[in-house]
PDB file of C-alpha atoms in Angstrom:
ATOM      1  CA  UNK A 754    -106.876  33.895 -46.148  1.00 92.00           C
ATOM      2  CA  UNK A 755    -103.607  33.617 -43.949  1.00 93.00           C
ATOM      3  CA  UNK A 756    -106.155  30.951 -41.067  1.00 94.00           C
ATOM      4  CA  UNK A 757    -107.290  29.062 -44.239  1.00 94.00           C
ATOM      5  CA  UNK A 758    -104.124  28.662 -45.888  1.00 92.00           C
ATOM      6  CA  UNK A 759    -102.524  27.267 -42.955  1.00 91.00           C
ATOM      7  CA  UNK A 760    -105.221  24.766 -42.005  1.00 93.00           C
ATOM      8  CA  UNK A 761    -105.057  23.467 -45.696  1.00 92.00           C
ATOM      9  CA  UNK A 762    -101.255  23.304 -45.621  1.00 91.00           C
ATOM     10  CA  UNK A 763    -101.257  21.359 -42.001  1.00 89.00           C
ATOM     11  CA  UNK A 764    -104.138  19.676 -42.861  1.00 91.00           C
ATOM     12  CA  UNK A 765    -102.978  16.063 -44.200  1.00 89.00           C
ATOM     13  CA  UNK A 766    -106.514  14.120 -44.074  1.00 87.00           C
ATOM     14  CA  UNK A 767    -110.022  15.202 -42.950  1.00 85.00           C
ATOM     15  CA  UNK A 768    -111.888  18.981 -43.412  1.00 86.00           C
ATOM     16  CA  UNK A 769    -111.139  22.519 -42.791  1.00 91.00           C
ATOM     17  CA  UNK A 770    -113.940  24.188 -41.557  1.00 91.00           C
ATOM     18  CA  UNK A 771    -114.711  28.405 -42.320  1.00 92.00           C
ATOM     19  CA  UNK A 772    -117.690  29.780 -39.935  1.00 92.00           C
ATOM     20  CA  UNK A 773    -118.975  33.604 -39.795  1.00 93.00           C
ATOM     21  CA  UNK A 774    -121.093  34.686 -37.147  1.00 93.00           C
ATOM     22  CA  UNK A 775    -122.538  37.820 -36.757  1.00 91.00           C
ATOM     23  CA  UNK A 776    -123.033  39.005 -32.625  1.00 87.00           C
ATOM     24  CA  UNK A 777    -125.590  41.993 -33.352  1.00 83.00           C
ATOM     25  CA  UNK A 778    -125.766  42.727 -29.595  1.00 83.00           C
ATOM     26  CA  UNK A 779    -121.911  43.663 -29.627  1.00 84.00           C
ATOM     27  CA  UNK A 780    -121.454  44.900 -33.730  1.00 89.00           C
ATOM     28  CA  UNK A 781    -118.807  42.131 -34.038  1.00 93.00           C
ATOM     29  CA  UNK A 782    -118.262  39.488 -36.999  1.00 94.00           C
ATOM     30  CA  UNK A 783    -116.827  36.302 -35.705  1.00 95.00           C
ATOM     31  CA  UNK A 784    -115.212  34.222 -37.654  1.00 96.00           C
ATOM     32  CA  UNK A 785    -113.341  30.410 -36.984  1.00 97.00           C
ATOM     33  CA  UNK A 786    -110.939  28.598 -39.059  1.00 97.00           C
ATOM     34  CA  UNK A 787    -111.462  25.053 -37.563  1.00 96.00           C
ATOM     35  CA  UNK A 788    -108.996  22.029 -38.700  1.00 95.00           C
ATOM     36  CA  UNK A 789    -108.320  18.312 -38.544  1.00 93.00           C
ATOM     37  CA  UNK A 790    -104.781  18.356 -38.901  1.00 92.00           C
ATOM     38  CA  UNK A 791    -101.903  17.717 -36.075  1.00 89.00           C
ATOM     39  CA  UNK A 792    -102.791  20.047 -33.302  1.00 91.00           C
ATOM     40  CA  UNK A 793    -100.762  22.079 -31.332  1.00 90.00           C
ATOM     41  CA  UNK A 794     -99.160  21.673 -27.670  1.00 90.00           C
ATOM     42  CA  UNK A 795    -100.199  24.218 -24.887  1.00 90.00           C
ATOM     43  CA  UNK A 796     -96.543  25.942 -25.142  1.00 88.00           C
ATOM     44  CA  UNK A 797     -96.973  25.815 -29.124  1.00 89.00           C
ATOM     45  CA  UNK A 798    -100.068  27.700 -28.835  1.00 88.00           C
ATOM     46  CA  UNK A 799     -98.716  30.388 -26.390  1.00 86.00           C
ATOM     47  CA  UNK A 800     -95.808  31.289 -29.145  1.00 86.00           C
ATOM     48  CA  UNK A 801     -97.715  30.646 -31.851  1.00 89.00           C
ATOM     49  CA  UNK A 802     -98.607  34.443 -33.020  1.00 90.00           C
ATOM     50  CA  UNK A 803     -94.679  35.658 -32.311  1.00 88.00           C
ATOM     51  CA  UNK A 804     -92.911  37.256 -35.132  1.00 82.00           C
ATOM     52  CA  UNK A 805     -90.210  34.142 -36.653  1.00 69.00           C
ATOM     53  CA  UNK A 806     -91.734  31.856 -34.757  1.00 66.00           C
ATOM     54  CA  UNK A 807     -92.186  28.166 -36.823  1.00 64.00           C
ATOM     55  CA  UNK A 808     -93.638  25.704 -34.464  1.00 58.00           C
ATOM     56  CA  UNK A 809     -91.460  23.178 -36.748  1.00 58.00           C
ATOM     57  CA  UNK A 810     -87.904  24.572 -36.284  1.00 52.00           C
ATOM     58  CA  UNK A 811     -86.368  21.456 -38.034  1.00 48.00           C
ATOM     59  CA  UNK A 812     -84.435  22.130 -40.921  1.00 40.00           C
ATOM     60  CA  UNK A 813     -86.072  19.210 -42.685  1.00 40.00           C
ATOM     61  CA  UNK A 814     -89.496  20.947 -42.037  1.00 50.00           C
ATOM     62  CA  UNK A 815     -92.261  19.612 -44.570  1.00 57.00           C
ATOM     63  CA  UNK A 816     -93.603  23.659 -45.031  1.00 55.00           C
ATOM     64  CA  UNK A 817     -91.689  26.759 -45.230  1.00 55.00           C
ATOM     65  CA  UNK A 818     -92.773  29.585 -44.488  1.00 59.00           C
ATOM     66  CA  UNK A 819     -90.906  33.056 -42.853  1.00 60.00           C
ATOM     67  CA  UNK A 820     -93.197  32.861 -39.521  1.00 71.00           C
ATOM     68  CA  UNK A 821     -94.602  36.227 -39.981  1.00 87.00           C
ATOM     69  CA  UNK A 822     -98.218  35.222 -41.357  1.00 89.00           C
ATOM     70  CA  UNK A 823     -99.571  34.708 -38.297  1.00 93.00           C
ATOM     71  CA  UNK A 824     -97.730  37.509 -35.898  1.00 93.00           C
ATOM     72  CA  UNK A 825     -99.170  40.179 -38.991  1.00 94.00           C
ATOM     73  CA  UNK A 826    -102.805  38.611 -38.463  1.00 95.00           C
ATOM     74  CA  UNK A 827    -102.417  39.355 -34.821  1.00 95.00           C
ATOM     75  CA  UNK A 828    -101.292  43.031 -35.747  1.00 95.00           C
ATOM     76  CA  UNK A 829    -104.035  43.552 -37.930  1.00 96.00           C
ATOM     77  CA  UNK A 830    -106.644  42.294 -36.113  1.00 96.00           C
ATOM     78  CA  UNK A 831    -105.664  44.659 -32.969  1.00 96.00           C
ATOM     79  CA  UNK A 832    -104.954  47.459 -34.852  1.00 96.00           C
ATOM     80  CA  UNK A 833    -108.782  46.991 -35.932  1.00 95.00           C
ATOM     81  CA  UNK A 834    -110.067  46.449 -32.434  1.00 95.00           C
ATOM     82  CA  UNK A 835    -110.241  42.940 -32.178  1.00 96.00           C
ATOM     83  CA  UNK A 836    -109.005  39.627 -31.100  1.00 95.00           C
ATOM     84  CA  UNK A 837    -107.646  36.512 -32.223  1.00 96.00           C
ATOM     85  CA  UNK A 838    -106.416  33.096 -30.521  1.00 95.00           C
ATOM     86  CA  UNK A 839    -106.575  29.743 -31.054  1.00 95.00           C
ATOM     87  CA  UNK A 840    -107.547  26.857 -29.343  1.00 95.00           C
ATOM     88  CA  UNK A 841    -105.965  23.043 -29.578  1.00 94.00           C
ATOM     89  CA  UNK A 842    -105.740  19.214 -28.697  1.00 92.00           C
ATOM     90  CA  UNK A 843    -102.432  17.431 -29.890  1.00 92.00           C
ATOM     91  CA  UNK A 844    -103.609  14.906 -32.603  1.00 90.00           C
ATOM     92  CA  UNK A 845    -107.420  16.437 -32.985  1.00 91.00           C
ATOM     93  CA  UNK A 846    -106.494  19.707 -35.041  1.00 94.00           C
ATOM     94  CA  UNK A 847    -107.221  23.286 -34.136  1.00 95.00           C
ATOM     95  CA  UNK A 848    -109.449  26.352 -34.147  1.00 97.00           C
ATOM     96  CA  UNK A 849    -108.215  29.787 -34.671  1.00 97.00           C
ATOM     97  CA  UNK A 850    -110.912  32.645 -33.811  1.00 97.00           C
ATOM     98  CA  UNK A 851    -110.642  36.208 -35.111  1.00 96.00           C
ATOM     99  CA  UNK A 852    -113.311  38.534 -33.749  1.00 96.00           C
ATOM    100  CA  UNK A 853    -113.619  41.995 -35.507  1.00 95.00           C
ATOM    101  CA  UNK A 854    -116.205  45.316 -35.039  1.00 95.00           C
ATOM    102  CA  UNK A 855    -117.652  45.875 -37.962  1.00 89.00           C
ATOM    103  CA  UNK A 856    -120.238  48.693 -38.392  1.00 84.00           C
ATOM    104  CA  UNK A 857    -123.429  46.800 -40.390  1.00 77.00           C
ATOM    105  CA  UNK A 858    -124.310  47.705 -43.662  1.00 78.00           C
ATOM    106  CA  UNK A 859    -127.585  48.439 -45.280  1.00 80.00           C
ATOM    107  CA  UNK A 860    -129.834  45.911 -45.977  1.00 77.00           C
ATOM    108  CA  UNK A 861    -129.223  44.591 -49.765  1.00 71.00           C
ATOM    109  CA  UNK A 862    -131.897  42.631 -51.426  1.00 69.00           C
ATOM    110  CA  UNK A 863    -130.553  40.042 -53.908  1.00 60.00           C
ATOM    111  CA  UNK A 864    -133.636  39.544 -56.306  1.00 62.00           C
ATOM    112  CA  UNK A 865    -133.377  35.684 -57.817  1.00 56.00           C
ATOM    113  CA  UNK A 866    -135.583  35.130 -60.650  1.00 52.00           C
ATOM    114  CA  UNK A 867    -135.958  31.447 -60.813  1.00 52.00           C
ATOM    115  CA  UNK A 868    -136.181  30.857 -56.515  1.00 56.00           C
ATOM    116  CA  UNK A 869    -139.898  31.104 -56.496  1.00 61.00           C
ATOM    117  CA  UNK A 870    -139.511  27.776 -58.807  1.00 76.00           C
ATOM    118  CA  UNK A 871    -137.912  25.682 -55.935  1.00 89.00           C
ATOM    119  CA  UNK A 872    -140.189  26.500 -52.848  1.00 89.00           C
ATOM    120  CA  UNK A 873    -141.857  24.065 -51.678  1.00 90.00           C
ATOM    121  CA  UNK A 874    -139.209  21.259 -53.344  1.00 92.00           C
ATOM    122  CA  UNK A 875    -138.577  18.319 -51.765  1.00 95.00           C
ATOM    123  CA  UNK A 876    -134.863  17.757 -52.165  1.00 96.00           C
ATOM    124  CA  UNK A 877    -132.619  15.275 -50.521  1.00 97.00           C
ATOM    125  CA  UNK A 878    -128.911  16.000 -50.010  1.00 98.00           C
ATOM    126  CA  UNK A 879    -126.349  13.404 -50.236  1.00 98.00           C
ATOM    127  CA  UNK A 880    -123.216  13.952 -48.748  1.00 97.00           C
ATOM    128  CA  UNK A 881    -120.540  11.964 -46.265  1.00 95.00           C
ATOM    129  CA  UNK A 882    -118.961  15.351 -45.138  1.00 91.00           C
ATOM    130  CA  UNK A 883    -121.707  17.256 -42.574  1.00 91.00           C
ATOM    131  CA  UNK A 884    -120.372  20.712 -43.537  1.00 88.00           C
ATOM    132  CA  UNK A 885    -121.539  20.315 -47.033  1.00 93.00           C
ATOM    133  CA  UNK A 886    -125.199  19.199 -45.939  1.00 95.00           C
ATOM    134  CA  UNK A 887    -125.493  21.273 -43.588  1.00 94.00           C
ATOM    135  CA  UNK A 888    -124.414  24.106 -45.919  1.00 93.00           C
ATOM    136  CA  UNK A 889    -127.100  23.102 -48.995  1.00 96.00           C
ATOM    137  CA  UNK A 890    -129.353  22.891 -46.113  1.00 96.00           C
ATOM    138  CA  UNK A 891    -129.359  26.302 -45.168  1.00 94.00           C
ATOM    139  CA  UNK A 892    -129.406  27.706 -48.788  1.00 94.00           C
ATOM    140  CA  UNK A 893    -132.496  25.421 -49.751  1.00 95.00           C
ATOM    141  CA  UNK A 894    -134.461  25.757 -47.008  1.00 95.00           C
ATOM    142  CA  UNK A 895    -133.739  29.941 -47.295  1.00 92.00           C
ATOM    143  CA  UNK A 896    -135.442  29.793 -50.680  1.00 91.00           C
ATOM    144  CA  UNK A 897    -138.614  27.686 -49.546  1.00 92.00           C
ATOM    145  CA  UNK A 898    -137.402  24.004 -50.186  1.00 94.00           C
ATOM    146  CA  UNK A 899    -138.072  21.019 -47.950  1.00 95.00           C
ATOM    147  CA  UNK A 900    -134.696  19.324 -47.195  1.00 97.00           C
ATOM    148  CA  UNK A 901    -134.010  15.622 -46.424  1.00 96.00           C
ATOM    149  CA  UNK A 902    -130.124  14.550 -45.921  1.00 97.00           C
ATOM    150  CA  UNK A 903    -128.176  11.302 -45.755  1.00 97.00           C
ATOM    151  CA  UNK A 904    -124.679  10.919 -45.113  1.00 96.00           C
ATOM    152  CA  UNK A 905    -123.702   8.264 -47.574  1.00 96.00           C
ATOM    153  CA  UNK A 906    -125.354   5.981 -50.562  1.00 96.00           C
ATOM    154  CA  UNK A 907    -126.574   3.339 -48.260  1.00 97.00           C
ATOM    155  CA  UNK A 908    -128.458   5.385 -45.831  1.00 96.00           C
ATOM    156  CA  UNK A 909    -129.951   7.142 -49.496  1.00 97.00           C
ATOM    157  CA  UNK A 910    -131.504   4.248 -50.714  1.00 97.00           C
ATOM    158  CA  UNK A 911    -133.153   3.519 -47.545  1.00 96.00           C
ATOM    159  CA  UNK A 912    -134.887   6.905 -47.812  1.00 96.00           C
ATOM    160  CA  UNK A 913    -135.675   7.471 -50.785  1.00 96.00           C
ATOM    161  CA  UNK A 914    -137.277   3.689 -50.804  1.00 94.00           C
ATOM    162  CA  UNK A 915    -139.857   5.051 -48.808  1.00 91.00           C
ATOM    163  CA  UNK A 916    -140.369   8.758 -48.721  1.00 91.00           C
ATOM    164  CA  UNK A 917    -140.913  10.542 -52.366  1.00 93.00           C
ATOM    165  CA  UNK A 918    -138.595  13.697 -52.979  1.00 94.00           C
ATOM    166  CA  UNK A 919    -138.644  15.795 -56.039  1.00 93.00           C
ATOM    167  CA  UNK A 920    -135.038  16.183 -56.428  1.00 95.00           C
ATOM    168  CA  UNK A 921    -131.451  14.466 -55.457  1.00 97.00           C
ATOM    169  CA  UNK A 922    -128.128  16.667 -54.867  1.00 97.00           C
ATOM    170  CA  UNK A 923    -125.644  13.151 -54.794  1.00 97.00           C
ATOM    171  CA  UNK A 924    -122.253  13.489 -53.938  1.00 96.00           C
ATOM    172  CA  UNK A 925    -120.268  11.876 -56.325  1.00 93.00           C
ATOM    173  CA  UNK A 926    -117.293  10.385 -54.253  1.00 92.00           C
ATOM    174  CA  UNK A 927    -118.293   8.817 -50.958  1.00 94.00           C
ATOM    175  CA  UNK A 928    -116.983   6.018 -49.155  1.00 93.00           C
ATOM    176  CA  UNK A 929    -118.709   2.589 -49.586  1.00 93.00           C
ATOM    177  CA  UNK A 930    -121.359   3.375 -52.111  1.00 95.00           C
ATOM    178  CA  UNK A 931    -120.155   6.252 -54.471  1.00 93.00           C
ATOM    179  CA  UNK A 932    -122.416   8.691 -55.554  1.00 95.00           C
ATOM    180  CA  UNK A 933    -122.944   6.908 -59.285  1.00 93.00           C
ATOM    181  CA  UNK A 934    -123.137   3.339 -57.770  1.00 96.00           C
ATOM    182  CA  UNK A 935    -125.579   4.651 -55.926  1.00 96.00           C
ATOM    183  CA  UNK A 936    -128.236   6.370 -58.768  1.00 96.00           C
ATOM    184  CA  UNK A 937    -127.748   3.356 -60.488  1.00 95.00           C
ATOM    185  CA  UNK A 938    -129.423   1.484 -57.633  1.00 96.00           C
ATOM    186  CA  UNK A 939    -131.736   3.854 -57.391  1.00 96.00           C
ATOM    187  CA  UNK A 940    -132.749   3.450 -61.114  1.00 95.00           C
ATOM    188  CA  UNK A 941    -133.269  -0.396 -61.114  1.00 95.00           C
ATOM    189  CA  UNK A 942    -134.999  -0.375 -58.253  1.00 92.00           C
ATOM    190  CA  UNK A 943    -138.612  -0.347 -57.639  1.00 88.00           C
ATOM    191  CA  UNK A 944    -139.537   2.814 -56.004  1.00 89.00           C
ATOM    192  CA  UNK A 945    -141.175   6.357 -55.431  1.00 91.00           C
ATOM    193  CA  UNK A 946    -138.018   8.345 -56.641  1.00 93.00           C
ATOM    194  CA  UNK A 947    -136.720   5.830 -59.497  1.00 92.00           C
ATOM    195  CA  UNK A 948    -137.173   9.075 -61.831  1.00 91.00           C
ATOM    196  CA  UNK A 949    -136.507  11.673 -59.787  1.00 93.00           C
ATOM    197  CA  UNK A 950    -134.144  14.033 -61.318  1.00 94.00           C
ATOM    198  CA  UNK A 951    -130.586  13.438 -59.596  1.00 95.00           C
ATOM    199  CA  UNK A 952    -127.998  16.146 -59.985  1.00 95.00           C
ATOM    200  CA  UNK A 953    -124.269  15.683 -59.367  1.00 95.00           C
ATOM    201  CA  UNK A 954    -122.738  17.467 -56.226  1.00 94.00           C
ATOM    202  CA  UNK A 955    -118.677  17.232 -56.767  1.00 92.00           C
ATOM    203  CA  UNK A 956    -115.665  19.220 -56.290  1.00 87.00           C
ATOM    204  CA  UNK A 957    -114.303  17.187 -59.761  1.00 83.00           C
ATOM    205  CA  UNK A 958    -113.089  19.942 -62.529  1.00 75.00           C
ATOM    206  CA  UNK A 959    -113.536  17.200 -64.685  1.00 75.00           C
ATOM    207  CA  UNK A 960    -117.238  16.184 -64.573  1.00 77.00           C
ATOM    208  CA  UNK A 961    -119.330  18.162 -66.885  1.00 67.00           C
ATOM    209  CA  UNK A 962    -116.309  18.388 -69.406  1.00 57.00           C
ATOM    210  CA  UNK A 963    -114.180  15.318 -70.547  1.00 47.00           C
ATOM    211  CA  UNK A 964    -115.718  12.925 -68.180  1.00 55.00           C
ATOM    212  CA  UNK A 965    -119.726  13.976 -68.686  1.00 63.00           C
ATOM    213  CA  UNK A 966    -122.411  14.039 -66.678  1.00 78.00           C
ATOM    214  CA  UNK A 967    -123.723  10.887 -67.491  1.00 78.00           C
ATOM    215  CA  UNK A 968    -126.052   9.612 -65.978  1.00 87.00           C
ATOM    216  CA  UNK A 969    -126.848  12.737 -64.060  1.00 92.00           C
ATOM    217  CA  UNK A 970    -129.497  15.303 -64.416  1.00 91.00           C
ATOM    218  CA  UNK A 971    -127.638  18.292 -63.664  1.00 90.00           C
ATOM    219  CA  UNK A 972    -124.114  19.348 -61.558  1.00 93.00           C
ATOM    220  CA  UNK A 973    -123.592  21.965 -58.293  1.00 94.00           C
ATOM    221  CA  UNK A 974    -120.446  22.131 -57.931  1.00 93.00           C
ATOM    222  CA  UNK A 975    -118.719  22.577 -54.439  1.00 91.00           C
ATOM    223  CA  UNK A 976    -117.523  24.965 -52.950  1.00 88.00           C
ATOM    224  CA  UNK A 977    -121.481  25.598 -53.191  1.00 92.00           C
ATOM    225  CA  UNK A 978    -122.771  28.937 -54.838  1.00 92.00           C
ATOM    226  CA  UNK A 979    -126.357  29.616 -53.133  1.00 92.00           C
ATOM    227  CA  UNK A 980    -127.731  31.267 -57.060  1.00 90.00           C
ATOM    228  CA  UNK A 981    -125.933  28.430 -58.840  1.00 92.00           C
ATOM    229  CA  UNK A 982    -127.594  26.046 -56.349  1.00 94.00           C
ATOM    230  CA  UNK A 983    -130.834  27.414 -56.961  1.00 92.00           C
ATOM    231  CA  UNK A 984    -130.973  27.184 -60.848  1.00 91.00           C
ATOM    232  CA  UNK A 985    -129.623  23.717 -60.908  1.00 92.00           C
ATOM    233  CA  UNK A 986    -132.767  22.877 -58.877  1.00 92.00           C
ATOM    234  CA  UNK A 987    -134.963  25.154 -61.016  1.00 89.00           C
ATOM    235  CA  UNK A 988    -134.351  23.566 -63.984  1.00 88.00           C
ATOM    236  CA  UNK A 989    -134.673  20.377 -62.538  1.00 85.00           C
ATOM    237  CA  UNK A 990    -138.058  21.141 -61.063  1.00 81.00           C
ATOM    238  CA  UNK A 991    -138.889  22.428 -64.504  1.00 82.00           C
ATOM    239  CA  UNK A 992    -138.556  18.919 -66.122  1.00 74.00           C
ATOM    240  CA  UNK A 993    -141.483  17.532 -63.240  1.00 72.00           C
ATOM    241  CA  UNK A 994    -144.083  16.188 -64.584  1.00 57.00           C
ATOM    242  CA  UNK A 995    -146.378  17.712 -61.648  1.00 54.00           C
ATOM    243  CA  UNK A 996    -147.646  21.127 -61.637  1.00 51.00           C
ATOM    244  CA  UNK A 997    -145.174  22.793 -58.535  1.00 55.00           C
ATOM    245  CA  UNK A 998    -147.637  26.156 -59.173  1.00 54.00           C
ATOM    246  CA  UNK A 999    -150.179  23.934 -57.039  1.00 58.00           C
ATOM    247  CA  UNK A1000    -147.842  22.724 -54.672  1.00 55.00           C
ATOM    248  CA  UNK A1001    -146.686  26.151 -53.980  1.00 54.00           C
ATOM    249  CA  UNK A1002    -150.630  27.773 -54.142  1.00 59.00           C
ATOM    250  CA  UNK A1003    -151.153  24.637 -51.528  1.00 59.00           C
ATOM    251  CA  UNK A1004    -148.120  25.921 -48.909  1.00 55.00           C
ATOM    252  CA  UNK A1005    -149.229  29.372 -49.117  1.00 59.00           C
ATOM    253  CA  UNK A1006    -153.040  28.500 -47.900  1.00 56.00           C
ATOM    254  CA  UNK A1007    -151.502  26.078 -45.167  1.00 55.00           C
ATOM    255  CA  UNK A1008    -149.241  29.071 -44.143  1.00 55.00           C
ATOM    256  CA  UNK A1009    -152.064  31.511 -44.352  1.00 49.00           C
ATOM    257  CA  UNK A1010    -153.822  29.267 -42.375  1.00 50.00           C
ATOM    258  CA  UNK A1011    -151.393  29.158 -39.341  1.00 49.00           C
ATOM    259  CA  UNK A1012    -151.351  32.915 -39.654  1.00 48.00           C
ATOM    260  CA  UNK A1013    -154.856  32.670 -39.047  1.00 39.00           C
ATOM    261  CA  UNK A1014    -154.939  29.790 -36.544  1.00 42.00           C
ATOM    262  CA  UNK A1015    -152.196  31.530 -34.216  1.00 42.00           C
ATOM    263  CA  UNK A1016    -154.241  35.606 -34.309  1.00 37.00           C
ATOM    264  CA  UNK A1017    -157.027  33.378 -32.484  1.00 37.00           C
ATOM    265  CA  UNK A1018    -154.210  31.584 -30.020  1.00 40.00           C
ATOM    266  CA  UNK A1019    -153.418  35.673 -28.770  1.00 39.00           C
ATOM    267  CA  UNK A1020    -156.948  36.878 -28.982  1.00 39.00           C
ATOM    268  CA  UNK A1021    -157.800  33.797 -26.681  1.00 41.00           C
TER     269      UNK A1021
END
């Protein structure tokens, strides 16, 4: 929380970035706060985790702050058997690394009623910011979709002009063509996806209260929650006017299939 907070609070423009990696091999949970704000100097970084320290000593300082946060996440994080540092360019932001052994936990199966409904949809993601794609990505493509992405309106229409999907997740604010401009493009024009159902992918509080969700088919809102993801795009796929049931019968023969075609591969 302390990692986040800071890159939010020195962040004036651009993304913060949260990654988790698990390294089985060594029982450790990595985890990187990266940045886009100012960066930090060489000597910055090397004082950076002392107790009072406030890399902007100025008393006209933009953020306050006692200078502790960071010097306590270095405590912690020792005291637990790990590490943390940070790495930085002046002017390109920064990324602080905290490394932790955890002992794993037992496996826990999440059962998901509707996520049979959505494999085997064809969904195209439309965002400017590659975090967020790459995020849906993962989630969709965990729960049997097939995912498409473009990183703006423009480079949407171009796709979906010539390769059918079954469903759109649109951003709504993008630069150059916004994410409404854009589905009302995609509804005048001539195409394979002119009725596809296209659901709203925003941060906005607003949209699905005051504002609506006009013309939209559905909302996801971000930060992205995988199950709330999932039955957005269920209940879209319910409103297709082809039978999925087939599509899905059809992926499990091609799958059996290649179950079938690569026993003979290892037998040759």
């Amino acid at each position: 929380v302390n990692l986040a907070g800071n890159a939010v609070k020195f962040t004036d423009q651009g993304a913060v970035c949260v990654r988790v990696t698990a390294d089985p091999t060594k029982g450790r949970l990595c985890f990187e706060v990266e940045d886009s704000g100012r960066g930090l100097a060489a000597d910055e970084c090397e004082r950076l985790f002392q107790r009072f320290n406030q890399i902007d000593g100025s008393t006209t300082r933009q953020h306050g702050g006692t200078g502790l946060g960071l010097a306590i996440c270095k405590g912690l994080a020792e005291a637990m058997g790990g590490e943390i540092g940070v790495s930085s360019v002046p002017g390109q932001g920064s990324v602080f690394r905290l490394s932790l052994p955890l002992e794993p936990a037992e496996t826990v199966r999440i059962e998901v009623a509707d996520s049979a409904c959505i494999a085997g949809l064809r969904v195209m993601v439309v965002d400017d910011n590659a975090t967020n794609r790459e995020l849906a990505r993962r989630i969709l493509e965990a729960f049997g979709a097939e995912v498409m992405d473009a990183d703006g309106g423009e480079s949407a229409l171009v796709q979906l002009g010539a390769l059918p999907v079954d469903a759109v997740l649109m951003d709504l604010r993008m630069p150059g063509l916004d994410g409404r401009e854009a589905l009302s493009r995609l509804r005048a024009a001539e195409g394979p996806n002119r009725d596809a159902p296209v659901l709203a992918f925003t941060a906005d509080a607003d949209v699905g209260q005051s504002a609506g969700l006009a013309p939209f088919d559905g909302l996801v809102r971000k930060p992205i929650e995988p199950l709330a993801l999932v039955a957005a795009l269920a209940e879209a796929a319910a409103s297709l006017a082809w039978p999925l049931a087939e599509r899905q019968a059809e992926l499990g023969a091609e799958e059996a299939a290649r179950g079938v075609m690569a026993t003979r591969r290892r037998r040759a």
